Coordinates of C-alpha atoms and ligand atoms in Angstrom, one line a residue:
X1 CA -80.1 -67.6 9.0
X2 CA -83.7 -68.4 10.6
X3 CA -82.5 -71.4 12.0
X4 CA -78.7 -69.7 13.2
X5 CA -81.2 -67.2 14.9
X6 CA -83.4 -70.0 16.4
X7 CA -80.1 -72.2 17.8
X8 CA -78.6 -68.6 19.4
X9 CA -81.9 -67.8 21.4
X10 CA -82.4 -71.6 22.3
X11 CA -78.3 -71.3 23.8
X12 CA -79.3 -67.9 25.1
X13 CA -82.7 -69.1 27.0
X14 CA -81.3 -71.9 28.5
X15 CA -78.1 -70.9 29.8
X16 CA -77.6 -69.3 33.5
X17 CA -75.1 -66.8 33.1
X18 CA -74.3 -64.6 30.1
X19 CA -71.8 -62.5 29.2
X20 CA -72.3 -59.8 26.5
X21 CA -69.3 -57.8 25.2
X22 CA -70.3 -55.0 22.6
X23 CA -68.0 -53.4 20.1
X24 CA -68.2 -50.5 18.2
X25 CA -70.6 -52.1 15.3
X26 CA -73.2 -52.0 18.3
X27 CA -73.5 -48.0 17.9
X28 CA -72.4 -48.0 13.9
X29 CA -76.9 -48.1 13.3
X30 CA -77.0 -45.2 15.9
X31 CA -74.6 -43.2 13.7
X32 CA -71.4 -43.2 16.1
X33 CA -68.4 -43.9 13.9
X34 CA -66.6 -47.4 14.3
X35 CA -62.7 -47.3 14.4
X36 CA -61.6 -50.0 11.5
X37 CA -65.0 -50.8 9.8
X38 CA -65.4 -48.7 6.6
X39 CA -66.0 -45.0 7.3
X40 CA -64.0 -45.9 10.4
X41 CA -62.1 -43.1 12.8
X42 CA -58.4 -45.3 12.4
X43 CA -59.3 -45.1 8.4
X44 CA -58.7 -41.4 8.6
X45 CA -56.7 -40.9 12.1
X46 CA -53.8 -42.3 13.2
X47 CA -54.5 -43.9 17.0
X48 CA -50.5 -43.0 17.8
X49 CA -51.7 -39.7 17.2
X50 CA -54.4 -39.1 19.2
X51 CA -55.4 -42.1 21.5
X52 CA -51.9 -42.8 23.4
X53 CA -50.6 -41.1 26.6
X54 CA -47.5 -40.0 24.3
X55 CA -49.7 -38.2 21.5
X56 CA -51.6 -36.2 24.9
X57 CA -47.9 -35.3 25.8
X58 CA -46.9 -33.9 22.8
X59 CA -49.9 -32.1 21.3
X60 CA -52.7 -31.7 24.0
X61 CA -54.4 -29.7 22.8
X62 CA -54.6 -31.4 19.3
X63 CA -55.8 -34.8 21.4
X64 CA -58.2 -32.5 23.1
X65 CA -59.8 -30.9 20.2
X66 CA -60.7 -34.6 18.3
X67 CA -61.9 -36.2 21.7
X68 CA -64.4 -32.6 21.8
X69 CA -65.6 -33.3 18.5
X70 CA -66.0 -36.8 18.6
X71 CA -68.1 -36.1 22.4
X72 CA -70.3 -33.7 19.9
X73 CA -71.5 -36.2 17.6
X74 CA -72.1 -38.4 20.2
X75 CA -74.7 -36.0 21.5
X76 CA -76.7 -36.2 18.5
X77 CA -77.2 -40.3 18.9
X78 CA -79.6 -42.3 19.7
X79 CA -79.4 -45.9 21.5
X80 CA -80.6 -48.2 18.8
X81 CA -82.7 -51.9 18.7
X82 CA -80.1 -53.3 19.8
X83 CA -79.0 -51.4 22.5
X84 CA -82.3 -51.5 23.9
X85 CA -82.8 -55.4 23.4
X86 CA -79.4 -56.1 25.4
X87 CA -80.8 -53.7 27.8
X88 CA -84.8 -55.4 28.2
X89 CA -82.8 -58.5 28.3
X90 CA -80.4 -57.4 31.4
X91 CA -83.8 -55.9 33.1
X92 CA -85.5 -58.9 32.4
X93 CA -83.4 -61.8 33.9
X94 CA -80.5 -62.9 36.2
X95 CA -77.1 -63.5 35.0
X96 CA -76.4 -61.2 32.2
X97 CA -73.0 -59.1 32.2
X98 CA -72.8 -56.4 30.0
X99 CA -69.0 -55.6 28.6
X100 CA -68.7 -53.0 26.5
X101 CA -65.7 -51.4 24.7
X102 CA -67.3 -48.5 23.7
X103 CA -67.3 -45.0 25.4
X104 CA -70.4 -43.4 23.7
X105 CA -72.5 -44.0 26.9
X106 CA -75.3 -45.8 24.5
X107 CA -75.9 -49.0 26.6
X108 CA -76.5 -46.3 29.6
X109 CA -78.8 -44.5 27.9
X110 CA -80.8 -47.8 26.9
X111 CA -80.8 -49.3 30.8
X112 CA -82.7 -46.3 31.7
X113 CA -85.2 -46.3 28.6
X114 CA -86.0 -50.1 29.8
X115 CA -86.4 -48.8 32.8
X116 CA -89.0 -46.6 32.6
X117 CA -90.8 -48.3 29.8
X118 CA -90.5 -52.1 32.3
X119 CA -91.7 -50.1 35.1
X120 CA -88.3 -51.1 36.6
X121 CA -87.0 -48.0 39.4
X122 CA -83.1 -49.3 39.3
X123 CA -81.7 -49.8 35.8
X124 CA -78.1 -50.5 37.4
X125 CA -78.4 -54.0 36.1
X126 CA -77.9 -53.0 32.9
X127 CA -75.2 -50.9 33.0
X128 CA -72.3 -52.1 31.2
X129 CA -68.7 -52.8 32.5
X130 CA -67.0 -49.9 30.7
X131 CA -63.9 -51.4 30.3
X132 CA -62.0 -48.5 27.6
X133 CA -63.6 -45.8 29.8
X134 CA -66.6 -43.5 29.1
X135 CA -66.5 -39.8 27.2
X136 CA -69.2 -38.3 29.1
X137 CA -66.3 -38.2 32.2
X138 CA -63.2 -36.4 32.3
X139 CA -60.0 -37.3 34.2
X140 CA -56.8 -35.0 35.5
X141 CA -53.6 -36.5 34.5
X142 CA -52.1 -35.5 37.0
X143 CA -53.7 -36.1 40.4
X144 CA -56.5 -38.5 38.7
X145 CA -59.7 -36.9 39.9
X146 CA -62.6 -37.6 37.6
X147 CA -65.6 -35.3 36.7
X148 CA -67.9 -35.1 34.0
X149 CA -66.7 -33.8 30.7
X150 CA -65.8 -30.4 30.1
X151 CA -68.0 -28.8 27.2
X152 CA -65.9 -25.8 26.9
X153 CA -61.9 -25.4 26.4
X154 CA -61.7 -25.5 22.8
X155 CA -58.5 -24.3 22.6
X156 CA -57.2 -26.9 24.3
X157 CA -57.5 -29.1 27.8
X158 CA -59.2 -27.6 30.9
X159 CA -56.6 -27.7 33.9
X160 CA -57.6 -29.4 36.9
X161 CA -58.8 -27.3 39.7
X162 CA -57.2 -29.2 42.1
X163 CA -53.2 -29.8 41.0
X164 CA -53.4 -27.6 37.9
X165 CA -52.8 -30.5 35.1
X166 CA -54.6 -30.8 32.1
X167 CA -57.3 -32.7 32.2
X168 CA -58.2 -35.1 29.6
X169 CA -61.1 -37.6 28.6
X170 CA -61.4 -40.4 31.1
X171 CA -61.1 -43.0 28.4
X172 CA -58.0 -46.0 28.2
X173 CA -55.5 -45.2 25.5
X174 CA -53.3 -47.6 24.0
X175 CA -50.4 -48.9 26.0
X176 CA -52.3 -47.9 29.2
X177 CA -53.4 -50.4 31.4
X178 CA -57.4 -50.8 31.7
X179 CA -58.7 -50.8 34.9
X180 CA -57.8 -53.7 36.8
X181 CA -61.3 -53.9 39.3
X182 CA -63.2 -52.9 35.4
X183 CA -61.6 -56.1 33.4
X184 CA -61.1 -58.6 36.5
X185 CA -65.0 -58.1 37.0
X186 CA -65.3 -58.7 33.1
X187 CA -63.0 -61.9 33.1
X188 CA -64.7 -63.4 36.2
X189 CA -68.0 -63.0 34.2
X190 CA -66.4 -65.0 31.2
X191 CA -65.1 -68.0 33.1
X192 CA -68.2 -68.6 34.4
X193 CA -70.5 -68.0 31.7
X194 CA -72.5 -70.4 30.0
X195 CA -72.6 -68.1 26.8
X196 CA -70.3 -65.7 25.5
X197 CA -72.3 -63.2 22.9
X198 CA -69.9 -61.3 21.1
X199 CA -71.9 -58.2 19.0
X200 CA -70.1 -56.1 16.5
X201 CA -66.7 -55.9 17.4
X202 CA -63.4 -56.8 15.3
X203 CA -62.2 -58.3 18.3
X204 CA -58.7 -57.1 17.8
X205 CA -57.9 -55.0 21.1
X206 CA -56.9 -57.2 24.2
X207 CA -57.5 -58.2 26.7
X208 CA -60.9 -57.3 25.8
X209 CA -60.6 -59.3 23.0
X210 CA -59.7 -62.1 24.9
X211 CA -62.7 -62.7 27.1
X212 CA -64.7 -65.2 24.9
X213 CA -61.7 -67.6 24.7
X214 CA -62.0 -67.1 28.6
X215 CA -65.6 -68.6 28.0
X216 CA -64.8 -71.0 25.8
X217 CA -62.1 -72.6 27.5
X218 CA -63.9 -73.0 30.3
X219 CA -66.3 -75.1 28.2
X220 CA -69.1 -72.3 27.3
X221 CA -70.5 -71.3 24.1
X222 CA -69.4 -68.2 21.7
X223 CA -72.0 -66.8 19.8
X224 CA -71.1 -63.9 17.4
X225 CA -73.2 -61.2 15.8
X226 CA -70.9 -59.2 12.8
X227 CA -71.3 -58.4 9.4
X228 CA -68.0 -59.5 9.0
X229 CA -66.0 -62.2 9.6
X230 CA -63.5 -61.3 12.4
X231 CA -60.6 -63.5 14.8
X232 CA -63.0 -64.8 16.4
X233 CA -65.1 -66.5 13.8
X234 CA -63.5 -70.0 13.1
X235 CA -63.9 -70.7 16.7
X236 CA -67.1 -69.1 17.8
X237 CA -70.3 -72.0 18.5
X238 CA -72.4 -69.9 16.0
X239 CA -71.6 -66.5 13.7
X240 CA -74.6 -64.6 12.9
X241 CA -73.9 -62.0 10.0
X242 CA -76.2 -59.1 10.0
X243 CA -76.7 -56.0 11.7
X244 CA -76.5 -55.7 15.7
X245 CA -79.8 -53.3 15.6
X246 CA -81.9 -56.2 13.6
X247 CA -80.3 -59.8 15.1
X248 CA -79.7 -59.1 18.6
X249 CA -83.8 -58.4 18.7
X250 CA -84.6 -61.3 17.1
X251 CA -82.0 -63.7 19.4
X252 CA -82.4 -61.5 23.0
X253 CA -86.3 -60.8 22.3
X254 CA -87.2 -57.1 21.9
Ligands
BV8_1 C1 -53.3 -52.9 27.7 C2 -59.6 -45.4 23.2 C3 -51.5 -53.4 29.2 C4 -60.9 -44.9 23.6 C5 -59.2 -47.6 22.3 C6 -48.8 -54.4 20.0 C7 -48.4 -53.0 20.1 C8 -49.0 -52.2 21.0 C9 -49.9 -52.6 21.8 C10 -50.3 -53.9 21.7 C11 -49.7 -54.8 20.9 N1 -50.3 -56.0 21.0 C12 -51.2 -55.9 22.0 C13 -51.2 -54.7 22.4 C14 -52.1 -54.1 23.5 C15 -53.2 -53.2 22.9 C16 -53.8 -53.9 21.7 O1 -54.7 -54.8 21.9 N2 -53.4 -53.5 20.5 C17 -53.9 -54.2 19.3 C18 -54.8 -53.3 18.5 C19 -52.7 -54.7 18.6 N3 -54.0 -53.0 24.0 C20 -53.8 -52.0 24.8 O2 -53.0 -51.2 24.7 C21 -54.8 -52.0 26.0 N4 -54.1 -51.9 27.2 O3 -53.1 -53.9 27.0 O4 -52.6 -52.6 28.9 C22 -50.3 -52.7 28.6 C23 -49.7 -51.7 29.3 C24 -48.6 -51.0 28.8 C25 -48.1 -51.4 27.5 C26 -48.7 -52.5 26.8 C27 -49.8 -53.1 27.4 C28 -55.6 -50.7 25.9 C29 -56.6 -50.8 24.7 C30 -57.5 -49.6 24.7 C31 -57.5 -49.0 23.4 N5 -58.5 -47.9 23.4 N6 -59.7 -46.5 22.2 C32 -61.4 -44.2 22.4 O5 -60.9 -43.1 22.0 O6 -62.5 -44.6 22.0 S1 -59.3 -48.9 21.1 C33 -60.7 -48.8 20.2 O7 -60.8 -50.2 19.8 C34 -62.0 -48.5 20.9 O8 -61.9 -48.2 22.2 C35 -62.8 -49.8 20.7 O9 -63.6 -50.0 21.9 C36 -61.8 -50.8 20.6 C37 -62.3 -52.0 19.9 O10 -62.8 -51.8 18.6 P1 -64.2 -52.3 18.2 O11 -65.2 -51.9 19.2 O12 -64.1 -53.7 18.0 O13 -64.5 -51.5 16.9 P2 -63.9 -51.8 15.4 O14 -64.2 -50.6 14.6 O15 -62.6 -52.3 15.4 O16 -64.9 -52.9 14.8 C38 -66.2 -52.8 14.6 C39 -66.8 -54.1 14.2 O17 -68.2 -54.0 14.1 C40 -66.3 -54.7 12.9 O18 -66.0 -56.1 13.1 C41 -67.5 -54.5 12.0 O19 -67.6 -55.6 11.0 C42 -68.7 -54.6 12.9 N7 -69.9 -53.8 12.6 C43 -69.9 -52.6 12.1 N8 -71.2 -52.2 12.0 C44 -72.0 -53.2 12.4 C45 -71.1 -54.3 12.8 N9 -71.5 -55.5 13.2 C46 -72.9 -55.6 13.3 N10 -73.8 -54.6 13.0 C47 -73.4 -53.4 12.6 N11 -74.3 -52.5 12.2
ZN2 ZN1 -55.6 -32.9 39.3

């Protein structure tokens, strides 16, 4: 491991442009729940239930209620090491793109702790490219508008007081299509990165998924940080395994 960790920030320090894409496992040490890690949300929820555009059709209110509670735990994390690293990192040099699949709002909260403690005034370089959305925003489904996230409405969705449809979290569900400005900016990153770090995800959700083979086909390097194996593994330059919160410290620098 000591020398894995000395090859990844030897790749890491001499390459020009870096993309980072961040899964769930990146929050798991700040206490947000992953989705198919043990203890994970899909080991007790069913995602046709409560993350597609059909389940919000047929039981908003149920949809609403989860996506509530899960924005409520949320509020009691914390960015963690790593989160902070990636974000001293992005402060700290040119050329780093920050993906992130998750919509906890963690890497945010990090880029404007470096901030403040680098004596930086604009953290924007290290906010991520949110490419599954964020949970602190809310969106209508019917006209589109976005606005932060309604605390209240327990009982079900808030309607938008503009066209009068529900509104729900402004997150991407499966079968809907991401962004297209979000991931194009994401895949332009890959193809011209150098390295491709890949922290705690199960890298099973596309296209997401698929932006390190971007890299790597275009002749950069994959380095992964998991405690498990994952898709990506038999192909990636170098596989760390240990927790996000202890090896991206030791490979970004703290
Ligand atoms: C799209 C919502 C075009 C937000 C999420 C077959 C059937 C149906 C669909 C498909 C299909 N094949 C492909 C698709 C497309 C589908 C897809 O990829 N499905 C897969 C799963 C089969 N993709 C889509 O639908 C996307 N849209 O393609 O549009 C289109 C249009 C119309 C019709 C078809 C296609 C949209 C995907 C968005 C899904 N949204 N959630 C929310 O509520 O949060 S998915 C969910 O998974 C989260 O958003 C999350 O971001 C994402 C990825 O998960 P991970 O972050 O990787 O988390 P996971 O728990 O899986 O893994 C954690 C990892 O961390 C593990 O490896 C673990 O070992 C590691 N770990 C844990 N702790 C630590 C750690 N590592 C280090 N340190 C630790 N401490
Ligand atoms: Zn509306």
């Amino acid at each position: 491991m000591p020398e894995l960790v000395q090859q990844a920030s030897a790749m890491l320090e001499n390459a020009q442009r870096i993309l980072v894409l961040t899964g769930a496992g990146v929050s798991a040490e700040s206490g947000v729940p992953t989705f198919r890690s043990e203890g994970g949300l899909w080991r007790s929820y069913r995602p046709q239930e409560l993350a597609t555009p059909e389940a919000f059709q047929r039981d908003p209110a149920l949809v609403w209620e989860w996506y509530q509670w899960r924005r409520g735990l949320i509020a009691e994390c914390a960015p963690n090491p790593g989160h902070h690293a990636l974000a001293r990192l992005a402060l700290r040099r040119d050329g780093i793109t920050l993906v992130t699949q998750n919509v906890d709002g963690l890497h945010h909260r990090a880029a404007r702790d470096a901030a403040d403690s680098l004596g930086v005034m604009n953290p924007e370089p290290a906010f991520p490219l949110e490419v599954h959305g964020a949970l602190h925003r809310d969106r209508c489904s019917g006209c589109g508008r976005r606005t932060a996230a309604c605390t209240e409405g327990d009982s079900g969705p808030p309607d938008c007081t503009d066209c009068g449809a529900p509104l729900r979290p402004d997150v991407v569900w499966f079968g809907e299509s991401l962004d297209p400005r979000v991931i194009g900016a994401a895949q332009e990153a890959a193809l011209h990165a150098d390295v491709c770090l890949v922290a705690g995800t199960s890298a099973l959700v596309y296209p997401a998924a698929g932006l390190p083979e971007i890299t790597r086909q275009s002749d950069g390097v994959v380095i992964e940080v998991n405690l498990a194996p994952t898709p990506l593994t038999a192909s990636a330059t170098l596989s760390l395994r240990g927790p996000t919160g202890e090896v991206l410290p030791m490979i970004v620098g703290s």
